[in-house]
CSV table of C-alpha atoms in Angstrom, one decimal:
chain,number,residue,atom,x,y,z
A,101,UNK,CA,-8.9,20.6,27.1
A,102,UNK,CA,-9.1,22.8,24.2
A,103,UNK,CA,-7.7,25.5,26.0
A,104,UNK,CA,-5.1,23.5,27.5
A,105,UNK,CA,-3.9,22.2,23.9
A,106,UNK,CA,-3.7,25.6,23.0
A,107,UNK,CA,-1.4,26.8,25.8
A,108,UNK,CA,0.8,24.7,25.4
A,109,UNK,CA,1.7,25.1,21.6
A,110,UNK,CA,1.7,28.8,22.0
A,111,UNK,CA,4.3,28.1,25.0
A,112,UNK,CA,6.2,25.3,22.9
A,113,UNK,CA,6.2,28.1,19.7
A,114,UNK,CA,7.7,31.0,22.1
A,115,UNK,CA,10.5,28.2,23.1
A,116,UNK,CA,11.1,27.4,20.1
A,117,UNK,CA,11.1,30.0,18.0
A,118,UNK,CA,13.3,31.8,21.0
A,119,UNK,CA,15.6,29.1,20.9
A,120,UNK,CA,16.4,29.4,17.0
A,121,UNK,CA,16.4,33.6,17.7
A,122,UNK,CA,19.3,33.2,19.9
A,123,UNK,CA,21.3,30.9,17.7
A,124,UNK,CA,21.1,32.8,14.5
A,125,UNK,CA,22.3,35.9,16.0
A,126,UNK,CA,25.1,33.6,18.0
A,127,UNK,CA,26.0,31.4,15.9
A,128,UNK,CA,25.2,32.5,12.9
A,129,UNK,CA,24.2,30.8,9.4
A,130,UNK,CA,27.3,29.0,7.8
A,131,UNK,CA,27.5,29.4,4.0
A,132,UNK,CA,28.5,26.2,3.2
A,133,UNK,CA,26.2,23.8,6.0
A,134,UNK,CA,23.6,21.9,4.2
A,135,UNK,CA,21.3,19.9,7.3
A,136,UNK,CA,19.2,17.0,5.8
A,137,UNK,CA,16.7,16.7,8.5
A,138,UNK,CA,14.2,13.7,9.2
A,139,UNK,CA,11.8,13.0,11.9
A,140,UNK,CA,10.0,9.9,10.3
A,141,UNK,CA,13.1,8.1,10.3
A,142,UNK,CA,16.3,7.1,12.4
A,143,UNK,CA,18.4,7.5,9.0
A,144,UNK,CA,18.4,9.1,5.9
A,145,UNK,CA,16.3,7.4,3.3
A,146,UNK,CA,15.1,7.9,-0.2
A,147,UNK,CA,14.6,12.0,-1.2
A,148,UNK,CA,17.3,12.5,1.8
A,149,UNK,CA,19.3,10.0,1.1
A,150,UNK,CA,20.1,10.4,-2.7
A,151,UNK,CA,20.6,14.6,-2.2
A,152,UNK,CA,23.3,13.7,0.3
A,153,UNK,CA,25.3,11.7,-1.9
A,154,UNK,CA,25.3,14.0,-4.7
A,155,UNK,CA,26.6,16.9,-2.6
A,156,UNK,CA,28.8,14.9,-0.9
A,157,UNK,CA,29.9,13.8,-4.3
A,158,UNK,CA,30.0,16.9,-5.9
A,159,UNK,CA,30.7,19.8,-3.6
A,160,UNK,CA,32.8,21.3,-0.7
A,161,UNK,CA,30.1,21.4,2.0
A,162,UNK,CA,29.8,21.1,5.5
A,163,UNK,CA,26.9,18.2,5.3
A,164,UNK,CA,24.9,17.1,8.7
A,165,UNK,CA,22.2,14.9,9.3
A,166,UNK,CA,19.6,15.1,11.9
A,167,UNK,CA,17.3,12.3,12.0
A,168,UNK,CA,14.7,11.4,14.5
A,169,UNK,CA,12.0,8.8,14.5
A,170,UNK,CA,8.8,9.8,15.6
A,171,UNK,CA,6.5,6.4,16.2
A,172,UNK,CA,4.2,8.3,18.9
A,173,UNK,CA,5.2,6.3,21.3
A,174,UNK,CA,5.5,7.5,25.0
A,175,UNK,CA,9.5,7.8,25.0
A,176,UNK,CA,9.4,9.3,21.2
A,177,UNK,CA,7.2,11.8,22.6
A,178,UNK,CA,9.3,12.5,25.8
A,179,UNK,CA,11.8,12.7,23.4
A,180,UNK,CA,10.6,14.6,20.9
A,181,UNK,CA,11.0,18.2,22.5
A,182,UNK,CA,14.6,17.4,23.3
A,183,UNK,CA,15.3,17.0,19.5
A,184,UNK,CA,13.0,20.0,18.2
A,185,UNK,CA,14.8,22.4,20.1
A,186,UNK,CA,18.1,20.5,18.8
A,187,UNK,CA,16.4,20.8,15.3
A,188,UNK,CA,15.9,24.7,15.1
A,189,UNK,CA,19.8,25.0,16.1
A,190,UNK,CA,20.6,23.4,12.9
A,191,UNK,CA,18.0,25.8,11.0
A,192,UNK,CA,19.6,29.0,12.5
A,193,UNK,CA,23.0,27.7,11.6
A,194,UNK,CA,22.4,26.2,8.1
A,195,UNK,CA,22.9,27.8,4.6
A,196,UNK,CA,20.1,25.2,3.4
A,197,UNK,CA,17.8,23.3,5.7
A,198,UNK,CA,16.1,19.9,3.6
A,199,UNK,CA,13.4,18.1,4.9
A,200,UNK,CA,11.2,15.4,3.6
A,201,UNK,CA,8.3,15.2,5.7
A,202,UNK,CA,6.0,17.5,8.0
A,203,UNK,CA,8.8,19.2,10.4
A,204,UNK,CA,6.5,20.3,13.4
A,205,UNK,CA,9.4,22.7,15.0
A,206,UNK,CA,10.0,24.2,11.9
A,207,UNK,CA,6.2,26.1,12.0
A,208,UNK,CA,6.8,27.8,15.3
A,209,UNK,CA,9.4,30.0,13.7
A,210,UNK,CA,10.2,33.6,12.2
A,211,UNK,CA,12.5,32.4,9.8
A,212,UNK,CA,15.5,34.6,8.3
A,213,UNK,CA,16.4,34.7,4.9
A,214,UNK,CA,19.6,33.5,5.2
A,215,UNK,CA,18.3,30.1,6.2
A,216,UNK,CA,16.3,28.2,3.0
A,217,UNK,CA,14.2,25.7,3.5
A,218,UNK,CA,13.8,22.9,1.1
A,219,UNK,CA,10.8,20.7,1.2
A,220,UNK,CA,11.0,17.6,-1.2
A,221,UNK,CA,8.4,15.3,0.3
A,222,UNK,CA,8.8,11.8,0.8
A,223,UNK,CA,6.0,10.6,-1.9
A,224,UNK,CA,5.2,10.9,-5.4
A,225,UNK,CA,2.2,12.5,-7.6
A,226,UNK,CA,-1.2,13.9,-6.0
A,227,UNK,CA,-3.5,10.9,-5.0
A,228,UNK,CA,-4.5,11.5,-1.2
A,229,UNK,CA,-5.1,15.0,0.1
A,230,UNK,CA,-2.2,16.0,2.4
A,231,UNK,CA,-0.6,19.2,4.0
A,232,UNK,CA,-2.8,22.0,3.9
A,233,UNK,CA,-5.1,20.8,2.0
A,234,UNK,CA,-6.3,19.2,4.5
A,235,UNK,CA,-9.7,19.4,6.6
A,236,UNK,CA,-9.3,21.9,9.3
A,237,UNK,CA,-5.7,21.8,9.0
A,238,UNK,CA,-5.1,26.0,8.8
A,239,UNK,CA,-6.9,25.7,12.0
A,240,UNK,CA,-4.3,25.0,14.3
A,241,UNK,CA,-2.3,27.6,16.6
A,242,UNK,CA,0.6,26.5,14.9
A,243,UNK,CA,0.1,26.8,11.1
A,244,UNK,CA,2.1,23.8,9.7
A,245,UNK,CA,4.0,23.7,6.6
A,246,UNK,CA,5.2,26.6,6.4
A,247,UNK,CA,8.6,28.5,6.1
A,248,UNK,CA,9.1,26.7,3.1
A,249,UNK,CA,11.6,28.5,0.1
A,250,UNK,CA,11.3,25.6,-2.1
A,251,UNK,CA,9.4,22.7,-2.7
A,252,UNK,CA,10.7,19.9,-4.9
A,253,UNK,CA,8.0,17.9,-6.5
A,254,UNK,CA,8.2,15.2,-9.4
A,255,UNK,CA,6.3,16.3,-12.4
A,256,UNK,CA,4.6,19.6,-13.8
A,257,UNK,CA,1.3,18.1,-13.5
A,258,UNK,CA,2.1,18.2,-9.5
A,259,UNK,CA,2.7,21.9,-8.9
A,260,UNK,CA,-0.9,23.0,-8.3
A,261,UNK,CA,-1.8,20.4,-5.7
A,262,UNK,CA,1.9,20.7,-3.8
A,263,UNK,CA,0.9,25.0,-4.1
A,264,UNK,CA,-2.1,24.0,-1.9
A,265,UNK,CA,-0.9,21.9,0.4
A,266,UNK,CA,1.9,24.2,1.4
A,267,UNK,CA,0.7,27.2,0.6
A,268,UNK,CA,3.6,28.4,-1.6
A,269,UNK,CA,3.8,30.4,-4.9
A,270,UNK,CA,3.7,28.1,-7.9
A,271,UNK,CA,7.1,29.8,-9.1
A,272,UNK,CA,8.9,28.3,-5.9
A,273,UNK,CA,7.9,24.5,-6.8
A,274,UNK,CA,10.4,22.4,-8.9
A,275,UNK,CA,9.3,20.2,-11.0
A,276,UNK,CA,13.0,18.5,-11.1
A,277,UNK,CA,12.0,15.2,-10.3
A,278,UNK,CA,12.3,13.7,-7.4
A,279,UNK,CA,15.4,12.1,-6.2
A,280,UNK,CA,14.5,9.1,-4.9
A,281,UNK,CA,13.6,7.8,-8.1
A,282,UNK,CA,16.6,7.9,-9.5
A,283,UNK,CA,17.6,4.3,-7.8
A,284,UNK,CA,14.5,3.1,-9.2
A,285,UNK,CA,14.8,4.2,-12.7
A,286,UNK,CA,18.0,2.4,-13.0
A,287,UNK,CA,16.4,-0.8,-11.9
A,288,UNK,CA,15.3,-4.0,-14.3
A,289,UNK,CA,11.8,-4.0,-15.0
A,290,UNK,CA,12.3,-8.2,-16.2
A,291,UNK,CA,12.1,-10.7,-13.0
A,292,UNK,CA,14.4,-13.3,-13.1
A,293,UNK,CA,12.4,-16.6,-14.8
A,294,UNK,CA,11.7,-19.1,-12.2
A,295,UNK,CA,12.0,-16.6,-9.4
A,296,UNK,CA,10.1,-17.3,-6.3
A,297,UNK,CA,7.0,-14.9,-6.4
A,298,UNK,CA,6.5,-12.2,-4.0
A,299,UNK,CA,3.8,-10.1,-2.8
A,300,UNK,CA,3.8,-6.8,-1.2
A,301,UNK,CA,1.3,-5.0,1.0
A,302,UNK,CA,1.6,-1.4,2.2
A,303,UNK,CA,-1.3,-0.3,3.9
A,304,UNK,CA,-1.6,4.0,3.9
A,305,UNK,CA,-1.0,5.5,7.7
A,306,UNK,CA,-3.7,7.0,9.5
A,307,UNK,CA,-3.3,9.5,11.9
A,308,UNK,CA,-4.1,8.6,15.5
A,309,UNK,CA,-5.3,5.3,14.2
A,310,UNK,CA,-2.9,2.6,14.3
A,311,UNK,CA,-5.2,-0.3,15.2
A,312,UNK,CA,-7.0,0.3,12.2
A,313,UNK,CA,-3.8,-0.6,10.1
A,314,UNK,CA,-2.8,-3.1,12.2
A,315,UNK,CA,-6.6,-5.0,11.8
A,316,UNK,CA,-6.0,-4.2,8.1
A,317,UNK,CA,-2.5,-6.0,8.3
A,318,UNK,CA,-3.9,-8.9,10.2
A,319,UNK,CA,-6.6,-9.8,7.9
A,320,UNK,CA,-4.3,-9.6,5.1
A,321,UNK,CA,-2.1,-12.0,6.7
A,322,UNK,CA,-5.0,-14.3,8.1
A,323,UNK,CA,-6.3,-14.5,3.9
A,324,UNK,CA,-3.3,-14.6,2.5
A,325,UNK,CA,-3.2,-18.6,3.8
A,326,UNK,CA,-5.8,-19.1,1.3
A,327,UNK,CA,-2.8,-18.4,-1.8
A,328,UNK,CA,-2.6,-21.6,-3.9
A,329,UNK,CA,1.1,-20.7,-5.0
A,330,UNK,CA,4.1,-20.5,-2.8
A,331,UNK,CA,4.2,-16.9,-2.3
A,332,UNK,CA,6.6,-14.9,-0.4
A,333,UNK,CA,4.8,-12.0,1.6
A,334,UNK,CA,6.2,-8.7,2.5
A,335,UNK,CA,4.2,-5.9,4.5
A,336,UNK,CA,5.3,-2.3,5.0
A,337,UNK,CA,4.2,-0.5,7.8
A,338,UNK,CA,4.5,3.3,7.7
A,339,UNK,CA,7.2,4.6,9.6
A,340,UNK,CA,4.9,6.5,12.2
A,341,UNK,CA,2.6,3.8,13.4
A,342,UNK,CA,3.7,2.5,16.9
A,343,UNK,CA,4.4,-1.2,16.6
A,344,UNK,CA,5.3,-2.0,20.2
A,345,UNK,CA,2.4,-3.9,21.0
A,346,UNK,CA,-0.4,-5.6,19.1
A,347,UNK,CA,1.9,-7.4,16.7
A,348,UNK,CA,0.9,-10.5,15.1
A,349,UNK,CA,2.4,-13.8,15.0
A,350,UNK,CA,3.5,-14.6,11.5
A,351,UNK,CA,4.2,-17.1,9.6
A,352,UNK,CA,7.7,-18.2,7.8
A,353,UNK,CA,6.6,-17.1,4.5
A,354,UNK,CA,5.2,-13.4,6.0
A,355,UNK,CA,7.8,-10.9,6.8
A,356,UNK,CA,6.6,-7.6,8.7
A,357,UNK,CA,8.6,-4.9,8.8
A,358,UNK,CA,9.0,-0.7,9.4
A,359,UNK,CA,11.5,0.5,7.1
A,360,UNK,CA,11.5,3.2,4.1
A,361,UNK,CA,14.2,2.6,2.4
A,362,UNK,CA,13.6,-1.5,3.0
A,363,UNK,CA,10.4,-1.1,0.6
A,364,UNK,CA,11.9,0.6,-2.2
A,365,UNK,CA,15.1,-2.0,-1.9
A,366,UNK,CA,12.5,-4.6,-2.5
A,367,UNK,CA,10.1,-3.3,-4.8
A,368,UNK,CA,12.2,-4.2,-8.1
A,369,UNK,CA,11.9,-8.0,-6.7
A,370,UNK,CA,8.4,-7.6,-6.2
A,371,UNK,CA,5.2,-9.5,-8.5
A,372,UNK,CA,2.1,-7.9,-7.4
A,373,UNK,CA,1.9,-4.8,-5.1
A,374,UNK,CA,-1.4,-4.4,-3.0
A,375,UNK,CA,-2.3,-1.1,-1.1
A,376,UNK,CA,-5.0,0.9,-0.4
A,377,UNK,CA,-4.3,4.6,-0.7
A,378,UNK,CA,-0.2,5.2,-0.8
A,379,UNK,CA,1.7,6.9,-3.5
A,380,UNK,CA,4.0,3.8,-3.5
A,381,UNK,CA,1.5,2.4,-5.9
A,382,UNK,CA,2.9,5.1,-8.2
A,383,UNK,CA,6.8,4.2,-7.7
A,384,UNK,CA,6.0,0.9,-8.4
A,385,UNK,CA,4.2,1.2,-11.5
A,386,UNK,CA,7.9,1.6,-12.8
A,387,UNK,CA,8.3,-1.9,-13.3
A,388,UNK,CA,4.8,-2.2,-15.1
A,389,UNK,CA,3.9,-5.3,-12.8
A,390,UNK,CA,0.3,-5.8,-11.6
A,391,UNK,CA,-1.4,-3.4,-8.9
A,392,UNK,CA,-3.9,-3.9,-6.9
A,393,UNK,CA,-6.3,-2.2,-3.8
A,394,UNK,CA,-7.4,-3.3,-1.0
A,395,UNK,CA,-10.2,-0.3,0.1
A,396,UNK,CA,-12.7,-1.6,2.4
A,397,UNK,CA,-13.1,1.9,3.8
A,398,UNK,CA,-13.0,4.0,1.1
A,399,UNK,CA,-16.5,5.8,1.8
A,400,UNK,CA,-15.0,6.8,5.1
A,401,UNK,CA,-10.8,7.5,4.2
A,402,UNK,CA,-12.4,9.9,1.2
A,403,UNK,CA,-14.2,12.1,3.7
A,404,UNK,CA,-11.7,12.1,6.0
A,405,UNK,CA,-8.4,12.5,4.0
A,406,UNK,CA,-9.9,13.4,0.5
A,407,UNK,CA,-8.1,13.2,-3.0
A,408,UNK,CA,-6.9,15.2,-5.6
A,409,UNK,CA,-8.3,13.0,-8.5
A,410,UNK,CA,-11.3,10.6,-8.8
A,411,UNK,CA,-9.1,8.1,-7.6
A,412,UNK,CA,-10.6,4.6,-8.8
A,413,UNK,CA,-11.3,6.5,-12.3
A,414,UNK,CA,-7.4,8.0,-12.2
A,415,UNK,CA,-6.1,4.6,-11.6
A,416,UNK,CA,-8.4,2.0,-13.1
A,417,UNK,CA,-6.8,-0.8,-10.7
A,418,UNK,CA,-8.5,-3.4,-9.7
A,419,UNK,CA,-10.0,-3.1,-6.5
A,420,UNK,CA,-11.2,-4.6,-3.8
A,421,UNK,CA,-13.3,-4.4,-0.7
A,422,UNK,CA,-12.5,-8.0,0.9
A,423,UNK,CA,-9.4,-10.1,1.6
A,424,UNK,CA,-11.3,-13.2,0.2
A,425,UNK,CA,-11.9,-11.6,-3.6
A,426,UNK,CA,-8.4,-10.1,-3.2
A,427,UNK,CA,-7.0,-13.7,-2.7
A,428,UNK,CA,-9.8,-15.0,-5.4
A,429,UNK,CA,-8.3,-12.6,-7.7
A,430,UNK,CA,-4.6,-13.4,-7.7
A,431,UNK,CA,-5.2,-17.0,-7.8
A,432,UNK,CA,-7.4,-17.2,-10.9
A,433,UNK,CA,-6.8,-13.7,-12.4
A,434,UNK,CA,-3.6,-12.6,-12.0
A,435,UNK,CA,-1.1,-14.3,-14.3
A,436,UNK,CA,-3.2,-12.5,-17.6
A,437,UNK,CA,-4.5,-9.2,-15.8
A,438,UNK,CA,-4.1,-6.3,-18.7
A,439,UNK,CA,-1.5,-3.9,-17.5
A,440,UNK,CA,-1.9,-1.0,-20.2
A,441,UNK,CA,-3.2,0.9,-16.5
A,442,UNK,CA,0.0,0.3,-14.8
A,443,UNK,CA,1.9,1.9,-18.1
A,444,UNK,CA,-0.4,4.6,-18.2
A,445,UNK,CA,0.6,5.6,-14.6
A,446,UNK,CA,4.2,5.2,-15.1
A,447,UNK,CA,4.0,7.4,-18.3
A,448,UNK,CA,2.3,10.1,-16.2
A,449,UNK,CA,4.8,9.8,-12.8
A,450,UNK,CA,8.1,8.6,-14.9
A,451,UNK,CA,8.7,12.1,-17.1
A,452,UNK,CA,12.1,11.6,-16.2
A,453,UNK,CA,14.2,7.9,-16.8
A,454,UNK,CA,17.1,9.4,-16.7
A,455,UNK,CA,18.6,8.8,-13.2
A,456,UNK,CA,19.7,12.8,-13.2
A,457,UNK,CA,16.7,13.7,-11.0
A,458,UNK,CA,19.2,14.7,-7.9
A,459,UNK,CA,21.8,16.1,-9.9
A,460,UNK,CA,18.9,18.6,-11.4
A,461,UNK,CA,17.9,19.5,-7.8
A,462,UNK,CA,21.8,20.1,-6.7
A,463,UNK,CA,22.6,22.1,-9.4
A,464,UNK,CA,19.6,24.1,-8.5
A,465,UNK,CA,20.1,24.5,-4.7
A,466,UNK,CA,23.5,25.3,-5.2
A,467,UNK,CA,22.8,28.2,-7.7
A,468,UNK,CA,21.5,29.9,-4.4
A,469,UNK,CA,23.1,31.9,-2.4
A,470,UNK,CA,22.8,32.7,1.2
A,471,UNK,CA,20.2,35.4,1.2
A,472,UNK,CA,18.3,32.7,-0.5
A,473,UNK,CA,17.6,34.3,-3.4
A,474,UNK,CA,18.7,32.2,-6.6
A,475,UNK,CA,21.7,33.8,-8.8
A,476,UNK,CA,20.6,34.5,-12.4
């Protein structure tokens, strides 16, 4: 089997990287075509999203969007080939290639100079272990993340983990701020009084284990009954978790869904935000309103995945290990919980409040030229 798995990646990186050969020297990169490229979505969302706007706002470029949505399904993998050869076209033929998430076809290829890749991830700050710095991960036949030229990332403090987990020089990260944060920091941190209170849950993906989120989503919506207030319940499942089957029946109040850019749309609306491991925790701390976790397998997700920081310590949350304490919790100790950690994490991941985080990265990008080299 091993053998197998390793044929056919070295036979999917000669397409590929054949395929993108023949259409640089055919069709050539084109100065001014900028691809935003996706395949953890079916649109543009958040990092993506914002960067589009501001060139299309600001500057005479050819723009495209390629967006796929890989749920690891059986027809999204049938699929999936299709679009990565349709991918590296748009790398060959594009001044500057930005992604926001791993981009598997991207790894099979020897990359020219004239096409720069920009990387500017689709989460926030160093919590959970990704990338490189994974276990095993350099392992593969296919190394991932890399032919990166730049990688955007959010604060300072962020450059040495992003370094690792893409193996690039610290001078090619950007501490600019990320764009996606823009929306948020022009947000309202007050609720409206007399608002009807809402809840959100966003359990963290794991790889090749969807039935684990999905029991964690069940048994948040199973205790959630037990709420003495009339709460309204939103839960955000990650964008690469197949939800074809398995799915649970809810109730009026509970509202399940599998959209990106839905989750940050909501988040200013939101009263308490419950997770276990995602970097949302640290968008949301924005709006200096009570977070909490929900880590019944913490022992195991921390050998598995790993962090960059003693997590519990970095984020003094309150946590918990069952759906009863959780509920226990927000019924009795909620309304006078002692935010000071929720400011302390937006004063570490907020450097910025400005709402200029995308215009910094444009005016960077676009101070390159097409040999990728940036003009002093």
């Amino acid at each position: 089997m091993g053998n197998l798995k390793e044929i056919k990646l070295k036979t999917l990186k000669f397409i590929y990287n054949t395929s993108y050969q023949f259409c640089y020297y055919v069709c050539r990169p084109r100065p001014k075509r900028v691809t935003f490229a996706t395949m953890r979505n079916a649109k543009l969302v958040d990092n993506l999203k914002q960067l589009y706007d501001t060139f299309e706002e600001n500057g005479d470029y050819e723009l495209k969007a390629f967006c796929f949505h890989y749920d690891r399904s059986w027809k999204s993998r049938l699929l999936f080939f299709w679009y990565s050869l349709m991918s590296v076209y748009y790398v060959a033929t594009s001044h500057l290639f930005i992604i926001d998430d791993y981009f598997f076809p991207l790894y099979s290829l020897k990359k020219h100079r004239k096409n720069v890749v920009i990387q500017t991830w689709h989460a926030i700050g160093t919590l959970k272990k990704f990338g490189l710095s994974l276990p095993n991960a350099q392992k593969s036949v296919i190394k991932p993340h890399t032919n990166y030229d730049w990688v955007v990332v959010n604060t300072e403090a962020d450059r040495q983990a992003y370094a690792d987990a893409f193996d690039i020089e610290n001078s090619h990260i950007l501490p600019l701020g990320q764009p996606m944060l823009d929306t948020v920091s022009k947000s309202s941190i007050n609720l409206p009084p007399n608002h009807k209170k809402k809840l959100l849950y966003s359990p963290t993906y794991r790889s090749n284990d969807s039935k684990k989120v999905l029991t964690a989503v069940n048994d948040m919506i199973k205790a959630t009954a037990s709420l003495k207030e009339d709460w309204e319940i939103y839960i955000s499942i990650h964008p690469y978790v197949n939800m074809k089957s398995n799915l649970p029946k809810l109730p009026k109040n509970v509202h399940l869904f599998q959209d990106p850019a839905l989750v940050k749309k909501i988040m200013p609306k939101v009263d308490v935000f419950i997770t276990d491991y995602s970097s949302l925790l640290l968008n949301f701390s924005y709006f200096e309103r009570p977070i909490l976790l929900f880590t019944p397998d913490y022992q195991d997700y921390s050998q598995e995945q790993g962090f960059y920081v003693d997590y519990f310590n970095y984020l003094h949350a309150p946590s918990f290990k069952q759906t009863s304490s959780l509920m226990t919790f927000i019924n009795e100790d909620l309304s006078h919980v002692d935010l000071d950690y929720v400011r302390q994490l937006k004063q570490k991941n907020f450097p910025n409040q400005d709402g200029h985080n995308s215009d910094r990265v444009y005016n960077f990008l676009t101070s390159i030229n097409r040999y990728g080299e940036q003009r002093l």
